[in-house]
Short mmCIF file of C-alpha atoms in Angstrom, two decimals:
data_model
loop_
_atom_site.label_atom_id
_atom_site.label_comp_id
_atom_site.label_asym_id
_atom_site.label_seq_id
_atom_site.Cartn_x
_atom_site.Cartn_y
_atom_site.Cartn_z
CA UNK A 726 57.50 25.56 78.45
CA UNK A 727 57.04 29.03 77.04
CA UNK A 728 58.64 32.08 79.31
CA UNK A 729 55.81 34.24 80.97
CA UNK A 730 56.32 37.58 81.50
CA UNK A 731 56.03 39.64 85.47
CA UNK A 732 55.97 42.47 86.65
CA UNK A 733 57.69 43.33 89.67
CA UNK A 734 56.72 46.42 91.31
CA UNK A 735 58.42 47.33 94.53
CA UNK A 736 59.56 50.70 96.65
CA UNK A 737 62.42 49.17 98.28
CA UNK A 738 65.66 47.72 95.54
CA UNK A 739 69.19 48.19 95.54
CA UNK A 740 71.03 50.45 96.45
CA UNK A 741 68.19 50.39 99.20
CA UNK A 742 69.39 48.33 102.01
CA UNK A 743 67.45 46.03 105.39
CA UNK A 744 65.83 43.52 104.85
CA UNK A 745 62.61 44.53 102.86
CA UNK A 746 64.60 44.81 99.64
CA UNK A 747 65.85 41.31 100.23
CA UNK A 748 62.54 39.36 99.42
CA UNK A 749 61.64 41.13 95.72
CA UNK A 750 65.29 40.78 94.79
CA UNK A 751 66.13 37.52 96.01
CA UNK A 752 62.84 36.20 93.87
CA UNK A 753 63.79 37.70 91.25
CA UNK A 754 67.49 36.42 91.35
CA UNK A 755 65.67 33.09 90.65
CA UNK A 756 62.70 33.67 88.95
CA UNK A 757 64.71 33.60 85.85
CA UNK A 758 65.55 29.96 86.18
CA UNK A 759 61.91 28.78 86.03
CA UNK A 760 60.68 30.31 83.47
CA UNK A 761 59.78 33.33 84.34
CA UNK A 762 60.92 36.16 83.28
CA UNK A 763 60.66 39.78 85.36
CA UNK A 764 60.86 43.37 84.49
CA UNK A 765 61.49 45.34 87.88
CA UNK A 766 59.64 48.89 88.05
CA UNK A 767 61.49 50.64 91.07
CA UNK A 768 62.23 53.86 92.93
CA UNK A 769 65.07 56.08 91.19
CA UNK A 770 67.02 56.36 94.25
CA UNK A 771 68.22 59.43 93.97
CA UNK A 772 64.68 61.08 94.32
CA UNK A 773 63.28 58.12 96.65
CA UNK A 774 63.74 57.34 100.13
CA UNK A 775 65.60 54.77 102.16
CA UNK A 776 66.01 54.35 105.73
CA UNK A 777 70.05 52.13 104.94
CA UNK A 778 71.87 52.00 102.06
CA UNK A 779 73.28 48.20 101.42
CA UNK A 780 75.28 48.57 97.67
CA UNK A 781 76.69 45.42 97.72
CA UNK A 782 72.95 44.16 97.56
CA UNK A 783 73.33 45.24 93.83
CA UNK A 784 75.05 42.03 92.93
CA UNK A 785 72.58 39.55 93.32
CA UNK A 786 70.61 42.02 90.55
CA UNK A 787 70.63 39.20 86.90
CA UNK A 788 72.25 41.38 84.31
CA UNK A 789 69.56 39.76 82.22
CA UNK A 790 66.71 41.35 84.22
CA UNK A 791 65.40 44.84 83.26
CA UNK A 792 65.24 47.47 86.29
CA UNK A 793 63.17 50.65 85.33
CA UNK A 794 63.52 53.44 87.85
CA UNK A 795 61.05 56.31 88.28
CA UNK A 796 60.53 59.99 90.01
CA UNK A 797 58.28 59.66 92.77
CA UNK A 798 56.18 62.47 94.55
CA UNK A 799 57.01 62.22 98.44
CA UNK A 800 56.51 64.57 101.53
CA UNK A 801 59.88 63.81 102.87
CA UNK A 802 61.93 66.28 101.47
CA UNK A 803 59.56 68.98 103.10
CA UNK A 804 59.86 66.65 106.11
CA UNK A 805 63.58 67.38 106.53
CA UNK A 806 63.82 70.51 105.56
CA UNK A 807 61.27 72.24 108.69
CA UNK A 808 62.28 69.71 111.12
CA UNK A 809 66.62 69.84 110.20
CA UNK A 810 66.65 65.81 110.35
CA UNK A 811 69.13 63.80 107.23
CA UNK A 812 67.72 60.24 108.28
CA UNK A 813 64.36 59.70 107.35
CA UNK A 814 62.22 58.24 109.83
CA UNK A 815 60.60 54.58 109.64
CA UNK A 816 57.86 53.57 109.92
CA UNK A 817 56.09 56.89 107.95
CA UNK A 818 56.89 59.03 110.76
CA UNK A 819 56.04 56.02 113.10
CA UNK A 820 58.82 55.74 115.28
CA UNK A 821 59.18 59.18 115.51
CA UNK A 822 59.17 60.77 119.38
CA UNK A 823 55.53 62.35 121.22
CA UNK A 824 57.24 64.98 123.08
CA UNK A 825 57.84 67.07 120.91
CA UNK A 826 55.29 68.93 119.48
CA UNK A 827 56.63 68.80 116.31
CA UNK A 828 56.98 65.18 115.76
CA UNK A 829 53.42 65.21 117.07
CA UNK A 830 52.03 67.28 113.79
CA UNK A 831 53.87 65.24 111.53
CA UNK A 832 52.82 61.99 112.89
CA UNK A 833 49.25 63.06 112.24
CA UNK A 834 49.68 64.21 108.93
CA UNK A 835 50.96 61.43 108.37
CA UNK A 836 48.02 58.52 109.62
CA UNK A 837 45.54 61.09 108.64
CA UNK A 838 47.14 63.00 104.88
CA UNK A 839 49.27 60.00 103.39
CA UNK A 840 46.79 56.88 103.64
CA UNK A 841 47.87 54.77 103.25
CA UNK A 842 51.24 55.52 103.77
CA UNK A 843 53.50 58.74 102.31
CA UNK A 844 54.47 57.05 99.89
CA UNK A 845 51.30 57.16 97.79
CA UNK A 846 52.95 59.93 95.80
CA UNK A 847 55.12 57.50 93.82
CA UNK A 848 52.11 55.41 91.92
CA UNK A 849 51.10 57.58 89.40
CA UNK A 850 55.02 57.47 88.49
CA UNK A 851 54.50 53.70 88.49
CA UNK A 852 51.40 54.13 86.35
CA UNK A 853 53.03 56.16 83.77
CA UNK A 854 56.08 53.96 83.57
CA UNK A 855 53.29 50.88 82.63
CA UNK A 856 51.62 52.87 80.47
CA UNK A 857 54.27 53.82 78.38
CA UNK A 858 55.26 50.05 78.14
CA UNK A 859 51.77 48.79 77.06
CA UNK A 860 52.00 51.82 74.39
CA UNK A 861 54.77 50.58 73.32
CA UNK A 862 53.38 47.10 72.60
CA UNK A 863 55.00 45.34 75.16
CA UNK A 864 52.87 42.88 77.76
CA UNK A 865 52.73 41.13 80.33
CA UNK A 866 51.55 37.97 81.82
CA UNK A 867 51.20 38.70 85.58
CA UNK A 868 52.20 41.36 88.76
CA UNK A 869 53.47 41.43 91.94
CA UNK A 870 53.26 44.45 93.85
CA UNK A 871 55.64 44.25 97.53
CA UNK A 872 54.54 46.33 100.25
CA UNK A 873 55.07 48.10 102.33
CA UNK A 874 54.44 50.43 101.91
CA UNK A 875 51.37 49.57 101.59
CA UNK A 876 50.21 52.03 98.80
CA UNK A 877 52.35 49.97 96.22
CA UNK A 878 49.36 47.35 96.09
CA UNK A 879 47.15 50.12 95.11
CA UNK A 880 49.39 50.67 92.12
CA UNK A 881 48.09 46.23 91.49
CA UNK A 882 44.78 47.37 92.00
CA UNK A 883 44.90 50.03 89.33
CA UNK A 884 46.81 47.56 87.20
CA UNK A 885 44.27 44.51 87.01
CA UNK A 886 41.33 47.06 86.39
CA UNK A 887 43.39 48.41 83.14
CA UNK A 888 45.16 45.53 82.20
CA UNK A 889 43.51 42.68 83.80
CA UNK A 890 46.31 41.41 84.72
CA UNK A 891 46.99 37.94 86.78
CA UNK A 892 47.67 39.76 90.46
CA UNK A 893 49.84 38.70 93.29
CA UNK A 894 49.94 41.23 96.03
CA UNK A 895 53.08 40.26 98.24
CA UNK A 896 52.72 42.21 101.63
CA UNK A 897 55.89 41.34 104.19
CA UNK A 898 53.79 43.08 107.13
CA UNK A 899 50.12 43.12 108.25
CA UNK A 900 48.33 46.51 107.28
CA UNK A 901 46.32 47.86 109.74
CA UNK A 902 47.66 45.58 112.49
CA UNK A 903 50.83 46.70 112.02
CA UNK A 904 52.52 47.17 115.95
CA UNK A 905 52.56 51.36 115.19
CA UNK A 906 49.68 51.30 113.95
CA UNK A 907 47.27 52.97 116.63
CA UNK A 908 50.25 55.65 117.19
CA UNK A 909 49.31 57.57 113.71
CA UNK A 910 46.31 59.06 115.63
CA UNK A 911 44.10 58.91 112.39
CA UNK A 912 40.44 59.80 112.66
CA UNK A 913 37.68 57.44 112.28
CA UNK A 914 37.66 58.40 108.64
CA UNK A 915 41.00 58.12 108.00
CA UNK A 916 40.84 54.65 109.71
CA UNK A 917 37.65 53.62 107.39
CA UNK A 918 39.00 54.84 104.48
CA UNK A 919 42.94 52.67 105.44
CA UNK A 920 40.43 49.26 106.30
CA UNK A 921 39.03 50.18 102.92
CA UNK A 922 42.07 50.39 100.72
CA UNK A 923 43.43 47.03 102.80
CA UNK A 924 40.82 45.13 102.06
CA UNK A 925 39.91 45.93 98.60
CA UNK A 926 43.45 44.64 98.10
CA UNK A 927 42.67 41.31 99.89
CA UNK A 928 39.49 40.90 97.95
CA UNK A 929 40.50 41.80 94.46
CA UNK A 930 44.13 40.14 94.35
CA UNK A 931 43.93 37.24 92.31
CA UNK A 932 46.84 35.84 95.44
CA UNK A 933 47.47 37.13 98.48
CA UNK A 934 50.98 36.23 99.54
CA UNK A 935 51.94 36.70 103.41
CA UNK A 936 55.72 35.66 105.70
CA UNK A 937 53.55 33.90 108.17
CA UNK A 938 50.67 31.60 109.02
CA UNK A 939 49.38 34.07 112.07
CA UNK A 940 49.78 37.03 109.63
CA UNK A 941 47.57 35.13 106.86
CA UNK A 942 44.83 34.53 109.96
CA UNK A 943 44.62 38.29 110.31
CA UNK A 944 44.01 38.99 107.06
CA UNK A 945 41.95 36.33 106.48
CA UNK A 946 39.65 38.00 109.06
CA UNK A 947 39.60 41.53 107.08
CA UNK A 948 36.18 40.32 104.86
CA UNK A 949 33.76 37.33 105.01
CA UNK A 950 34.31 37.08 100.97
CA UNK A 951 38.18 35.99 101.35
CA UNK A 952 38.90 31.82 101.46
CA UNK A 953 41.90 30.24 103.19
CA UNK A 954 42.89 29.18 99.27
CA UNK A 955 43.97 33.14 98.18
CA UNK A 956 45.96 33.22 100.59
CA UNK A 957 50.23 31.72 100.44
CA UNK A 958 52.21 31.76 103.15
CA UNK A 959 55.62 31.86 101.53
CA UNK A 960 58.41 33.12 104.31
CA UNK A 961 61.87 35.12 103.68
CA UNK A 962 64.07 32.72 103.22
CA UNK A 963 68.12 32.45 103.39
CA UNK A 964 70.07 32.40 100.32
CA UNK A 965 72.37 28.68 100.19
CA UNK A 966 74.96 31.57 97.80
CA UNK A 967 75.49 33.76 100.82
CA UNK A 968 76.68 30.84 103.37
CA UNK A 969 79.49 29.91 101.15
CA UNK A 970 82.00 30.97 104.27
CA UNK A 971 83.62 28.63 106.19
CA UNK A 972 81.48 28.81 110.07
CA UNK A 973 84.20 29.92 112.08
CA UNK A 974 83.18 30.00 115.58
CA UNK A 975 85.51 31.76 118.16
CA UNK A 976 87.96 29.32 120.30
CA UNK A 977 88.36 31.74 122.68
CA UNK A 978 84.69 33.11 123.58
CA UNK A 979 81.19 31.77 123.59
CA UNK A 980 80.42 34.63 121.90
CA UNK A 981 76.27 35.72 121.22
CA UNK A 982 75.76 37.55 117.97
CA UNK A 983 72.27 40.11 117.85
CA UNK A 984 71.67 41.10 114.05
CA UNK A 985 69.23 44.00 112.96
CA UNK A 986 67.78 46.39 115.39
CA UNK A 987 67.42 46.38 119.10
CA UNK A 988 65.39 48.82 120.97
CA UNK A 989 63.09 48.67 124.00
CA UNK A 990 60.08 46.64 122.88
CA UNK A 991 62.11 43.88 122.41
CA UNK A 992 62.40 43.73 126.07
CA UNK A 993 65.93 41.83 126.09
CA UNK A 994 66.54 42.93 129.91
CA UNK A 995 66.01 40.85 131.83
CA UNK A 996 68.36 38.40 129.31
CA UNK A 997 70.98 40.90 129.69
CA UNK A 998 70.64 40.48 133.83
CA UNK A 999 71.15 36.85 132.98
CA UNK A 1000 74.29 37.24 131.25
CA UNK A 1001 75.36 39.28 133.77
CA UNK A 1002 74.80 37.00 136.63
CA UNK A 1003 76.18 33.64 134.01
CA UNK A 1004 79.37 35.35 133.53
CA UNK A 1005 79.31 36.04 137.67
CA UNK A 1006 78.54 31.87 137.79
CA UNK A 1007 81.29 31.07 134.99
CA UNK A 1008 83.98 33.59 135.43
CA UNK A 1009 86.59 30.55 133.58
CA UNK A 1010 84.01 30.92 130.75
CA UNK A 1011 84.52 34.31 128.16
CA UNK A 1012 81.21 35.64 127.16
CA UNK A 1013 80.50 38.30 124.91
CA UNK A 1014 78.29 39.87 123.58
CA UNK A 1015 77.54 40.95 119.77
CA UNK A 1016 75.20 43.73 118.28
CA UNK A 1017 75.46 43.92 114.53
CA UNK A 1018 73.24 47.26 113.69
CA UNK A 1019 70.90 49.55 115.09
CA UNK A 1020 71.56 49.28 119.35
CA UNK A 1021 68.64 52.10 120.50
CA UNK A 1022 70.06 54.47 123.74
CA UNK A 1023 67.52 52.44 126.41
CA UNK A 1024 69.31 48.63 125.30
CA UNK A 1025 72.85 50.54 125.48
CA UNK A 1026 71.73 51.70 129.30
CA UNK A 1027 70.22 48.08 129.84
CA UNK A 1028 73.94 47.05 128.73
CA UNK A 1029 75.71 49.39 131.00
CA UNK A 1030 73.18 48.90 134.38
CA UNK A 1031 74.23 45.17 133.74
CA UNK A 1032 77.74 45.76 133.52
CA UNK A 1033 77.62 43.88 130.24
CA UNK A 1034 79.56 47.04 128.20
CA UNK A 1035 83.20 45.71 128.33
CA UNK A 1036 82.20 42.24 127.30
CA UNK A 1037 79.90 43.41 123.78
CA UNK A 1038 80.86 44.52 120.60
CA UNK A 1039 79.12 47.27 118.75
CA UNK A 1040 79.43 47.49 115.56
CA UNK A 1041 76.78 50.17 113.07
CA UNK A 1042 74.74 48.83 110.41
CA UNK A 1043 76.86 46.80 107.65
CA UNK A 1044 76.23 45.25 104.46
CA UNK A 1045 74.28 41.90 104.15
CA UNK A 1046 77.27 39.71 102.94
CA UNK A 1047 79.65 40.85 106.10
CA UNK A 1048 76.92 40.64 108.50
CA UNK A 1049 76.35 36.96 107.46
CA UNK A 1050 80.78 36.80 108.33
CA UNK A 1051 79.01 37.94 111.15
CA UNK A 1052 76.94 35.02 112.29
CA UNK A 1053 79.15 32.77 110.75
CA UNK A 1054 81.82 33.64 112.91
CA UNK A 1055 79.46 33.67 116.36
CA UNK A 1056 78.96 30.40 118.96
CA UNK A 1057 75.54 31.51 119.37
CA UNK A 1058 72.86 33.68 117.75
CA UNK A 1059 70.69 35.92 119.39
CA UNK A 1060 66.85 37.08 118.02
CA UNK A 1061 64.02 38.58 119.75
CA UNK A 1062 60.62 39.22 118.82
CA UNK A 1063 58.95 42.97 119.82
CA UNK A 1064 56.15 42.98 122.62
CA UNK A 1065 53.48 44.63 120.57
CA UNK A 1066 50.18 43.65 119.37
CA UNK A 1067 50.52 41.09 116.97
CA UNK A 1068 53.31 39.91 117.40
CA UNK A 1069 52.67 35.80 117.38
CA UNK A 1070 53.33 36.16 113.08
CA UNK A 1071 56.38 37.82 114.05
CA UNK A 1072 58.70 36.30 111.77
CA UNK A 1073 62.29 38.28 111.08
CA UNK A 1074 63.96 37.28 107.67
CA UNK A 1075 67.41 37.48 109.82
CA UNK A 1076 65.84 34.32 111.85
CA UNK A 1077 66.67 31.86 108.63
CA UNK A 1078 69.56 33.26 107.57
CA UNK A 1079 70.39 32.15 111.79
CA UNK A 1080 68.72 28.88 110.55
CA UNK A 1081 71.78 28.13 108.05
CA UNK A 1082 74.25 29.30 109.78
CA UNK A 1083 73.76 26.00 112.06
CA UNK A 1084 74.33 28.33 115.19
CA UNK A 1085 72.26 27.55 118.67
CA UNK A 1086 69.20 30.20 118.27
CA UNK A 1087 68.23 31.84 121.54
CA UNK A 1088 65.03 33.62 121.24
CA UNK A 1089 63.41 35.47 123.29
CA UNK A 1090 59.41 35.89 122.97
CA UNK A 1091 55.90 34.55 122.92
CA UNK A 1092 56.27 30.56 122.83
CA UNK A 1093 53.70 30.58 120.80
CA UNK A 1094 54.49 32.38 118.09
CA UNK A 1095 55.48 31.41 114.81
CA UNK A 1096 59.01 31.90 115.32
CA UNK A 1097 58.88 29.15 118.24
CA UNK A 1098 57.50 26.96 115.96
CA UNK A 1099 59.73 27.40 113.25
CA UNK A 1100 62.53 26.63 115.49
CA UNK A 1101 60.81 23.69 116.82
CA UNK A 1102 60.54 23.02 113.49
CA UNK A 1103 64.11 22.58 113.01
CA UNK A 1104 65.58 21.89 116.36
CA UNK A 1105 67.39 24.80 115.78
CA UNK A 1106 67.15 26.41 119.08
CA UNK A 1107 65.30 27.38 122.76
CA UNK A 1108 62.62 30.49 122.97
CA UNK A 1109 62.58 31.90 126.49
CA UNK A 1110 59.46 34.16 127.56
CA UNK A 1111 60.40 38.17 127.70
CA UNK A 1112 60.26 37.34 131.68
CA UNK A 1113 61.41 33.82 132.13
CA UNK A 1114 64.72 34.78 134.17
CA UNK A 1115 65.38 31.37 135.79
CA UNK A 1116 65.03 29.92 132.11
CA UNK A 1117 67.01 32.11 130.25
CA UNK A 1118 70.27 32.18 133.15
CA UNK A 1119 69.84 28.21 133.36
CA UNK A 1120 70.55 28.23 129.54
CA UNK A 1121 73.03 30.37 129.83
CA UNK A 1122 74.95 28.08 132.06
CA UNK A 1123 74.24 25.32 130.11
CA UNK A 1124 75.77 26.41 126.95
CA UNK A 1125 78.50 27.39 129.36
CA UNK A 1126 78.95 23.61 130.08
CA UNK A 1127 78.88 22.47 126.44
CA UNK A 1128 81.44 25.39 125.56
CA UNK A 1129 83.72 23.86 127.94
CA UNK A 1130 84.17 20.13 126.01
CA UNK A 1131 84.11 22.20 122.38
CA UNK A 1132 84.22 25.52 121.86
CA UNK A 1133 81.95 25.04 118.93
CA UNK A 1134 78.63 24.31 119.30
CA UNK A 1135 77.42 24.27 115.76
CA UNK A 1136 74.94 22.30 114.95
CA UNK A 1137 74.48 19.47 112.41
CA UNK A 1138 73.48 21.18 108.82
CA UNK A 1139 70.73 21.83 107.76
CA UNK A 1140 69.23 18.67 106.08
CA UNK A 1141 66.29 19.82 103.71
CA UNK A 1142 66.01 23.07 101.57
CA UNK A 1143 62.81 24.32 102.38
CA UNK A 1144 63.13 27.52 103.19
CA UNK A 1145 65.96 28.24 100.53
CA UNK A 1146 65.55 31.26 98.69
CA UNK A 1147 65.42 29.45 95.63
CA UNK A 1148 62.66 26.88 96.70
CA UNK A 1149 60.56 29.08 97.49
CA UNK A 1150 61.13 30.83 93.93
CA UNK A 1151 59.75 27.61 93.21
CA UNK A 1152 57.32 27.78 95.00
CA UNK A 1153 55.92 31.08 93.30
CA UNK A 1154 56.58 30.42 90.10
CA UNK A 1155 54.24 27.91 90.38
CA UNK A 1156 51.60 30.41 91.68
CA UNK A 1157 52.69 33.30 88.94
CA UNK A 1158 51.34 30.16 86.59
CA UNK A 1159 48.52 29.30 88.05
CA UNK A 1160 45.41 29.32 85.82
CA UNK A 1161 43.31 32.62 86.18
CA UNK A 1162 39.84 31.55 88.02
CA UNK A 1163 37.00 33.33 86.21
#
């Protein structure tokens, strides 16, 4: 079988850190095994803007894969100078406080001038890089554009028009339905233009990849001309090579670990209250909490209010391989779905790594979500609604009882690999090779 040549266009790429970068990275890592030769076009890290860095992820880039890095034209340099802030805002200013007049101004500019997002200035540099490749006689069979930033999808729109490439639009998150979209204070004209871009991408892409069934449902409703067959649910998955270390739950504590960002919008305050009460009811069980990643000031206050400060270990952002190690050195894993609009389709990438760690999972969030369905399918844990204090306390007490009998609560190892990065990349390769419909 001949090898197909694929352009992969993604803003987030090592040394960028965070969950978003790993999807494209793992696809690229495994694609050569399925007769697909990827060429990656990304931003020059000296010119781009990443919320976090993770130098360890570069080890996953196959030596045979060509990575082209381009210049960019973005507003974040001016933003830093005008505000005096060194860290760029998440979600394109959407996470910034509303109390400051300056922040409200920048949020308005972000929502009404930079449509669909502030990284659109990168697009022309990518298009120039692709044009130079074609001028040298290079040709590609398909292009995959990964977003957010959703402005990256406009690159795919243009490349399909110029070169008639088979185009796969990989949307890791919703677009105009993203939970913070209403905070952008868009004018009716800006909302119309943003929705128009979204609709054009969905209608003109040859295939649309999404990470959860509910996200597929949201996108399907954007245009009457869209068919279900165009959409393909490819979740984030886990990489088996990341889980070579043995599981070593502590023998001297029932340790519950959460990895990633946690803020007040995740509404774990009742769970923390149940933790405090459980500790009182089970004084012989050394109950411990560990957060690895960014913990908001509000959650820190909740820990203090529930007398959990002495029981809690806070660890700032760590490289991905260290994060996996923390999972394997835990008794139970905690995750939460943010209490925001359209949260039924939120399927965090870490849930698959939680599954691969073979630990019982406690999920705080809606019981009819895609995350809940996944945990039920795999028999991997319990989903508890935000307000289910009694169920939380009962579940924690049951875990204490089990821990008394055996300090390791590890589950049986996964008997299937359908959610492995390699298996998901195999599905992607089939989509790349699928014939273009007339």
